[in-house]
PDB file of C-alpha atoms in Angstrom:
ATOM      1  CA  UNK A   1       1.032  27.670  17.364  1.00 47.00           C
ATOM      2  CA  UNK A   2       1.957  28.381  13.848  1.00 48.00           C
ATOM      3  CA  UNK A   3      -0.187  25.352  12.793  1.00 51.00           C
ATOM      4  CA  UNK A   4      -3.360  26.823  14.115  1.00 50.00           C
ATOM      5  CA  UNK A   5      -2.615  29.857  11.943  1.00 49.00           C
ATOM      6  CA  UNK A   6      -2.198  27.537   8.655  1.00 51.00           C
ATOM      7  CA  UNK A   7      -6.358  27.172   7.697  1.00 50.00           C
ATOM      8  CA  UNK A   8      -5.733  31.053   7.344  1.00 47.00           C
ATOM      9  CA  UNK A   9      -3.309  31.032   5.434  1.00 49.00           C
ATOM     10  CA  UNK A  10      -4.088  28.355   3.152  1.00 49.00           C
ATOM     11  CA  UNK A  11      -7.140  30.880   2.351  1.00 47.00           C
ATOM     12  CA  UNK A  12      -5.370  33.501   1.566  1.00 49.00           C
ATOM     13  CA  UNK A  13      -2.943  32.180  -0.781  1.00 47.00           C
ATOM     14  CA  UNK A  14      -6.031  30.517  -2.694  1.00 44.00           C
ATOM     15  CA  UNK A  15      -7.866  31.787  -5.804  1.00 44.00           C
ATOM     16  CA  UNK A  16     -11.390  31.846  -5.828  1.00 40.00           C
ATOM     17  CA  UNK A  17     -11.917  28.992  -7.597  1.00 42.00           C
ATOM     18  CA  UNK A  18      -9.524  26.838  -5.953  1.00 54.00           C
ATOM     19  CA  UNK A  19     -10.940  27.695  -2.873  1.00 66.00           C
ATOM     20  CA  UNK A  20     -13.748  25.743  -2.541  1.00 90.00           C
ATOM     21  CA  UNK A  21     -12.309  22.630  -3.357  1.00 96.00           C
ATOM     22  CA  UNK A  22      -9.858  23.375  -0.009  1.00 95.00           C
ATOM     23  CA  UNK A  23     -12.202  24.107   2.580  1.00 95.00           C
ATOM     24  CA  UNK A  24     -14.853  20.854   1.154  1.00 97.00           C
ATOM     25  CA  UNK A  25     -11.651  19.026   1.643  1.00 97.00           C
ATOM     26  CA  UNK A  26     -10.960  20.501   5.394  1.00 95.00           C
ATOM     27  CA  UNK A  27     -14.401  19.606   6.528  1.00 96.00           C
ATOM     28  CA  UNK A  28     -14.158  16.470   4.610  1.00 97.00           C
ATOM     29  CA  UNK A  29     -10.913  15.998   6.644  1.00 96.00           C
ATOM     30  CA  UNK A  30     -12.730  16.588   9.885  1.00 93.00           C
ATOM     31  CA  UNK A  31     -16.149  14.864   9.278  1.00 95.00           C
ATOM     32  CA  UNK A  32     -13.878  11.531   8.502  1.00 96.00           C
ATOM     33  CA  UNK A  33     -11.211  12.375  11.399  1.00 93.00           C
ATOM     34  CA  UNK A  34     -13.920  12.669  13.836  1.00 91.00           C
ATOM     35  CA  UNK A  35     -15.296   9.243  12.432  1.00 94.00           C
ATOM     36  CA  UNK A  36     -12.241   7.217  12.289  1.00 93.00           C
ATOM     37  CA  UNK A  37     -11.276   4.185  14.470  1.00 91.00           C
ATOM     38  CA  UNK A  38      -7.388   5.388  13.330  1.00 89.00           C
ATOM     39  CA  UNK A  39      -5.217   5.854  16.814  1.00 84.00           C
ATOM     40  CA  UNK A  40      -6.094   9.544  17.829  1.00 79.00           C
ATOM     41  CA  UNK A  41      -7.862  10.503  14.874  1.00 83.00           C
ATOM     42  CA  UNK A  42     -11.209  11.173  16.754  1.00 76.00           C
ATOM     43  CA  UNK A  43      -9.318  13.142  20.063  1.00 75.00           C
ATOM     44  CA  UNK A  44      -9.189  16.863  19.467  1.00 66.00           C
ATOM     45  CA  UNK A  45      -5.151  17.368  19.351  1.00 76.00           C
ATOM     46  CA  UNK A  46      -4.660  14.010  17.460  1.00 78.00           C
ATOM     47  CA  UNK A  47      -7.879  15.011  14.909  1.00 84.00           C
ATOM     48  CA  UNK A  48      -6.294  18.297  14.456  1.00 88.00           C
ATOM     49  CA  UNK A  49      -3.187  17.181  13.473  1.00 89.00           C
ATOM     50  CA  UNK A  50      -4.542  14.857  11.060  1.00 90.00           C
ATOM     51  CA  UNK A  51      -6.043  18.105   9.266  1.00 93.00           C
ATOM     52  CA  UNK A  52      -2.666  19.862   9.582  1.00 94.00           C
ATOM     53  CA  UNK A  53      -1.080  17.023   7.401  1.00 96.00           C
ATOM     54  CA  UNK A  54      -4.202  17.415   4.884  1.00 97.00           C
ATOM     55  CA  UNK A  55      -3.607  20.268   5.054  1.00 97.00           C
ATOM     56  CA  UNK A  56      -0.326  20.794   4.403  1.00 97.00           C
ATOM     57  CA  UNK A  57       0.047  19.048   1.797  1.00 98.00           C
ATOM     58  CA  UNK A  58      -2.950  20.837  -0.163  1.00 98.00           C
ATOM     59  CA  UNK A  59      -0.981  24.216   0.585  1.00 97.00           C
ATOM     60  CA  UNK A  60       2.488  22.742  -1.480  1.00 97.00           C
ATOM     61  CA  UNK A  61       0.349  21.320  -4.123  1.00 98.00           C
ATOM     62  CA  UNK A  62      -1.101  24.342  -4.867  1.00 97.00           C
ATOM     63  CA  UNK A  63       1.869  26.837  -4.194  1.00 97.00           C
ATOM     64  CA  UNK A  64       3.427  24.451  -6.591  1.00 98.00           C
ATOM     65  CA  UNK A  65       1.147  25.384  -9.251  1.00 97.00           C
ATOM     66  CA  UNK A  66       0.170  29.290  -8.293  1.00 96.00           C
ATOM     67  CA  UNK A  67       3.632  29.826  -6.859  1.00 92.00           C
ATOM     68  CA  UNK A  68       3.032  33.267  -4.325  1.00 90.00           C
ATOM     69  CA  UNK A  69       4.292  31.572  -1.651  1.00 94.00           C
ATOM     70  CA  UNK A  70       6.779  30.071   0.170  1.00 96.00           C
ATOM     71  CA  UNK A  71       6.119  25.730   0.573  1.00 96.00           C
ATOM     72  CA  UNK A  72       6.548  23.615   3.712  1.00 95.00           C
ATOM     73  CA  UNK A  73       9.611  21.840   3.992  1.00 96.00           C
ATOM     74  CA  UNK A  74       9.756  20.206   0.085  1.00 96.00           C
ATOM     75  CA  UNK A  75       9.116  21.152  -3.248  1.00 96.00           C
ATOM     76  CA  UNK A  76       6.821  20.163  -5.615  1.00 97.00           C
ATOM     77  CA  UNK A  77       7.475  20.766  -9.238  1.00 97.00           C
ATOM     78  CA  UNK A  78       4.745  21.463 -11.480  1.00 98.00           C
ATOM     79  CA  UNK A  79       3.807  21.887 -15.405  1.00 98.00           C
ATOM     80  CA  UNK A  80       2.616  24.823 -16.823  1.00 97.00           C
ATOM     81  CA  UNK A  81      -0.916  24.841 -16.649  1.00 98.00           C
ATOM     82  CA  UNK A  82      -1.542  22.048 -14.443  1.00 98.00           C
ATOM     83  CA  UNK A  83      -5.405  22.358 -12.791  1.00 98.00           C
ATOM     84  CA  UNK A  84      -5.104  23.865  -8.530  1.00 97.00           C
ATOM     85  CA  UNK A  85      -8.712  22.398  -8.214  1.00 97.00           C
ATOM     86  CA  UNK A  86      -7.102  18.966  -9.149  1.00 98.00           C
ATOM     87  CA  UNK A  87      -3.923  19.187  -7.014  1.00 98.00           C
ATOM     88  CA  UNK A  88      -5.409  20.099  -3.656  1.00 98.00           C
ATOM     89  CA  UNK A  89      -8.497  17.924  -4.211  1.00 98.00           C
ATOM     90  CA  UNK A  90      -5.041  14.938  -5.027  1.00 98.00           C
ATOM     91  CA  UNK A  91      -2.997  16.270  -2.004  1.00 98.00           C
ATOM     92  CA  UNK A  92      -5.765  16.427   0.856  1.00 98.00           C
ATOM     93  CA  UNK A  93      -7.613  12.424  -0.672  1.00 98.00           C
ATOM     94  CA  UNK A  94      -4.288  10.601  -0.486  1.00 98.00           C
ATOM     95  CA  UNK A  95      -2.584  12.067   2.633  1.00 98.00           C
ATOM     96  CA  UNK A  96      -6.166  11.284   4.402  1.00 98.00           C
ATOM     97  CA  UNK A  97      -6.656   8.049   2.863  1.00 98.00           C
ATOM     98  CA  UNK A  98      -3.193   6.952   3.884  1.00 96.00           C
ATOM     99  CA  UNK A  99      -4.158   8.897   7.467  1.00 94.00           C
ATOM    100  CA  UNK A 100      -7.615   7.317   7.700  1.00 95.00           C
ATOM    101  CA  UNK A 101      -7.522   4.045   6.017  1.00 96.00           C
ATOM    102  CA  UNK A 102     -10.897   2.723   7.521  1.00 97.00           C
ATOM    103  CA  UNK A 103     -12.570   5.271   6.072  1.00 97.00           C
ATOM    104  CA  UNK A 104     -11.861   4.623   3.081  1.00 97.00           C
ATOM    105  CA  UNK A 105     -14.545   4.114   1.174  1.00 98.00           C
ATOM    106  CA  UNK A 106     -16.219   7.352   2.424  1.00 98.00           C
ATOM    107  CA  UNK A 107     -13.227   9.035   1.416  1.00 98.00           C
ATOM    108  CA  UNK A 108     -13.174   7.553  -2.238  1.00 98.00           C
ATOM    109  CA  UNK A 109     -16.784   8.711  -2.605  1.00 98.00           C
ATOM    110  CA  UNK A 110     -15.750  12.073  -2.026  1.00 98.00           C
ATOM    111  CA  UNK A 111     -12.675  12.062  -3.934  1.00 98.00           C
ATOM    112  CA  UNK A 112     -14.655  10.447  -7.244  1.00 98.00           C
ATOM    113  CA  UNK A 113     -17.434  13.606  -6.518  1.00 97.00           C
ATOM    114  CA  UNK A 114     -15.177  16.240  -6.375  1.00 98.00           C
ATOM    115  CA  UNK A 115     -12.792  15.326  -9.107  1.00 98.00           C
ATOM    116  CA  UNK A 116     -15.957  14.899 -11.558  1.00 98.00           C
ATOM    117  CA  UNK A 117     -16.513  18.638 -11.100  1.00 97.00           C
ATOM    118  CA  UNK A 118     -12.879  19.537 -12.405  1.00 97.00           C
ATOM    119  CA  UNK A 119     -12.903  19.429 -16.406  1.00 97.00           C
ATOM    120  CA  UNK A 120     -11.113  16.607 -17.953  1.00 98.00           C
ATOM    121  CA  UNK A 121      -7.535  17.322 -19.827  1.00 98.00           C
ATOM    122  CA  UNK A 122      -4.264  17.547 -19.515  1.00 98.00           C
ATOM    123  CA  UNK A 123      -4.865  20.340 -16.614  1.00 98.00           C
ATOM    124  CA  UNK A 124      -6.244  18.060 -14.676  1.00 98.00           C
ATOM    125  CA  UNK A 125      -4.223  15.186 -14.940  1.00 98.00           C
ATOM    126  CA  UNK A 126      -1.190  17.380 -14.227  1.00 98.00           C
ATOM    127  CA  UNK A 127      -2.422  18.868 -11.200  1.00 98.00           C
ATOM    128  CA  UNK A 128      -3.154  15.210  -9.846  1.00 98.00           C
ATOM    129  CA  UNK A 129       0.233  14.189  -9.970  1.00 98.00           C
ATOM    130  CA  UNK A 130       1.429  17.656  -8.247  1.00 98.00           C
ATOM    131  CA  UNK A 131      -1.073  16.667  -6.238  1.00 98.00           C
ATOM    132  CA  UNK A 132      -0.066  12.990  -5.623  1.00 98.00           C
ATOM    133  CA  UNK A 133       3.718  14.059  -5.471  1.00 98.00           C
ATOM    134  CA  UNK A 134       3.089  16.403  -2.496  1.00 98.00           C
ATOM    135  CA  UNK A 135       0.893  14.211  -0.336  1.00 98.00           C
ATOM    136  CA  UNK A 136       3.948  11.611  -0.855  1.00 98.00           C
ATOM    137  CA  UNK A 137       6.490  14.060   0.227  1.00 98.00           C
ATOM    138  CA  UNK A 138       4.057  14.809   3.159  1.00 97.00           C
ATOM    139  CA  UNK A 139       3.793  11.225   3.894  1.00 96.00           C
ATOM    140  CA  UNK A 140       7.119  11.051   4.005  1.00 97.00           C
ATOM    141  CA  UNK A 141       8.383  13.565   5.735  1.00 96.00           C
ATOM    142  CA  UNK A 142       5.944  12.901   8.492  1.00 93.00           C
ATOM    143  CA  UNK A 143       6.638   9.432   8.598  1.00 90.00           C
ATOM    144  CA  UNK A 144       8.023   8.041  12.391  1.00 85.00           C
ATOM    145  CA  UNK A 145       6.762  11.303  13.932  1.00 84.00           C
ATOM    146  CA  UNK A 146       5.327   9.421  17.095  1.00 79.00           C
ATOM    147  CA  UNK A 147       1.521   9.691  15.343  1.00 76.00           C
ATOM    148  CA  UNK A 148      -0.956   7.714  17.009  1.00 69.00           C
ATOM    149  CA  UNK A 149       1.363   6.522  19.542  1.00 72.00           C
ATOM    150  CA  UNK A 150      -0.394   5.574  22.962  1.00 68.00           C
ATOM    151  CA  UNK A 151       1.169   7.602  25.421  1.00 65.00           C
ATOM    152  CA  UNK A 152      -0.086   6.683  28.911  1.00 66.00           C
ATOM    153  CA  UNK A 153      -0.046   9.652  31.346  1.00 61.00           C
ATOM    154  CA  UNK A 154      -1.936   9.744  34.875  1.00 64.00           C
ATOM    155  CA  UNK A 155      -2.399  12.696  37.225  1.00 61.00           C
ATOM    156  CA  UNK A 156      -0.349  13.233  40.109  1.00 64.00           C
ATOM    157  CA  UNK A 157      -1.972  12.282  43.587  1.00 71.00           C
ATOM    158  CA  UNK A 158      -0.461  15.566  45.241  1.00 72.00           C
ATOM    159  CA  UNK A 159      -0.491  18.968  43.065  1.00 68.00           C
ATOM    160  CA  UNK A 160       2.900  19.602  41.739  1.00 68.00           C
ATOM    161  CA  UNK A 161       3.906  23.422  41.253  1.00 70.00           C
ATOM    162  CA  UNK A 162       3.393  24.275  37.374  1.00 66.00           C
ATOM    163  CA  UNK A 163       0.900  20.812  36.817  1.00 59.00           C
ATOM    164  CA  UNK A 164      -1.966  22.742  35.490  1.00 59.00           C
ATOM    165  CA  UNK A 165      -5.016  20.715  34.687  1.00 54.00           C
ATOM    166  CA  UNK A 166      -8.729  21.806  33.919  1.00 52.00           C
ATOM    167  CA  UNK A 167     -10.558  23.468  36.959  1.00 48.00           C
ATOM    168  CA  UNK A 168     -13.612  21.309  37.455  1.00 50.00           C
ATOM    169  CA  UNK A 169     -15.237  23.773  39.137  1.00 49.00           C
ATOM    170  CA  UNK A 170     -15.610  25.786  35.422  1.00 46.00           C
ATOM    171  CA  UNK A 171     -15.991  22.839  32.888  1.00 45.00           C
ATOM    172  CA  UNK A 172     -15.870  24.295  29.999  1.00 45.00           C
ATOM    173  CA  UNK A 173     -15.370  27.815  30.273  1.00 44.00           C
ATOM    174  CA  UNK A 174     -11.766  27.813  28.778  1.00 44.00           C
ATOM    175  CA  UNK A 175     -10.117  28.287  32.079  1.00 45.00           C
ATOM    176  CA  UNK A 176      -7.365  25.949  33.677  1.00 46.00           C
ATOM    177  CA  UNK A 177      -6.124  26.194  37.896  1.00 45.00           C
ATOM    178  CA  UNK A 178      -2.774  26.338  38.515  1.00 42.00           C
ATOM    179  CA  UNK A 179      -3.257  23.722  41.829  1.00 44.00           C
ATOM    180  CA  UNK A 180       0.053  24.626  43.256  1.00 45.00           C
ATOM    181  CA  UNK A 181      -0.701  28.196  43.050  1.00 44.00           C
ATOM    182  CA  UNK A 182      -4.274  28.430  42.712  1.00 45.00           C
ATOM    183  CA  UNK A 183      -4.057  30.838  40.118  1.00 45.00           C
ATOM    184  CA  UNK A 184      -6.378  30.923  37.394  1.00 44.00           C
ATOM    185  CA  UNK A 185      -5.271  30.937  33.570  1.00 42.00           C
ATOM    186  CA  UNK A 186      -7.660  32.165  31.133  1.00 43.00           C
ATOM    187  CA  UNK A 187      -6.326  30.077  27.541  1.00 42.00           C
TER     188      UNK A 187
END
């Protein structure tokens, strides 16, 4: 639950500036999710946490830098100075590449584009090894989580009080049956 509130508040705790670099990085994340042959990358839950981990480690790159705000699990320490643009654009390319590795190349095309835009210097350079530094820690901490893992699971023959599954009868409508009850759960 509070990971469907984090593209929020990665938003708010961006500058301006900074901000477009995060959300061409989330719909980066997505667009090569969605595309990716990686186990669970293209389901919705597995896609979305995929983003999460992109995105989490954009949002401790660049409290790193701007401060504000409390970080995820690990610190990042970083220079004076050191460019947010470069960090998150860092962060979200090598937590995804690692995430996503055949997609690769589309990835490095879009990590070469959006680090041209940031100013070369010291700034810059700084802010990609905050941004390198957190995607590691990410990696790390996220690292045997059960990602990916195949998980078979197959409907009971019989409903079973509390099994709630989607109500054919309303495909789509955001509304699940209860089958032991027959009560109907608006998500």
């Amino acid at each position: 639950r509070s990971l469907s509130l984090l593209p929020f508040v990665l938003l708010a705790c961006m500058h301006a500036a900074g901000q477009s670099v995060v959300t061409d990085w989330n719909a980066i994340g997505i667009t090569q999710a969605r595309a990716s042959t990686a186990p669970g990358a293209s389901s919705a839950g597995g896609g979305n946490v995929y983003i999460a981990y992109e995105a989490l480690a954009v949002y401790n790159a660049v409290v790193a830098i701007e401060g504000k705000y409390q970080p995820y699990k690990y610190t990042v320490t970083a220079p004076a100075g050191a460019s947010s643009e470069a960090a998150a654009v860092e962060a979200a390319y090598r937590v995804l590449a690692y995430l996503l590795p055949d997609r690769a190349v589309q990835l490095a095309t879009s990590y070469t584009a959006s680090m041209a835009a940031i100013p070369d210097g010291q700034p810059k350079l700084d802010g990609q090894a905050v941004g390198l530094a957190s995607a590691e820690n990410l990696i790390a901490l996220r690292s045997g989580d059960g990602r990916g893992v195949p998980w078979p699971y197959s409907y009971p023959s019989s409903p079973v009080l509390g099994c709630v599954d989607a109500d054919p009868g309303r495909s789509g409508s955001g509304h699940a049956v209860d089958r032991a009850n027959d009560a109907v759960h608006v998500r």
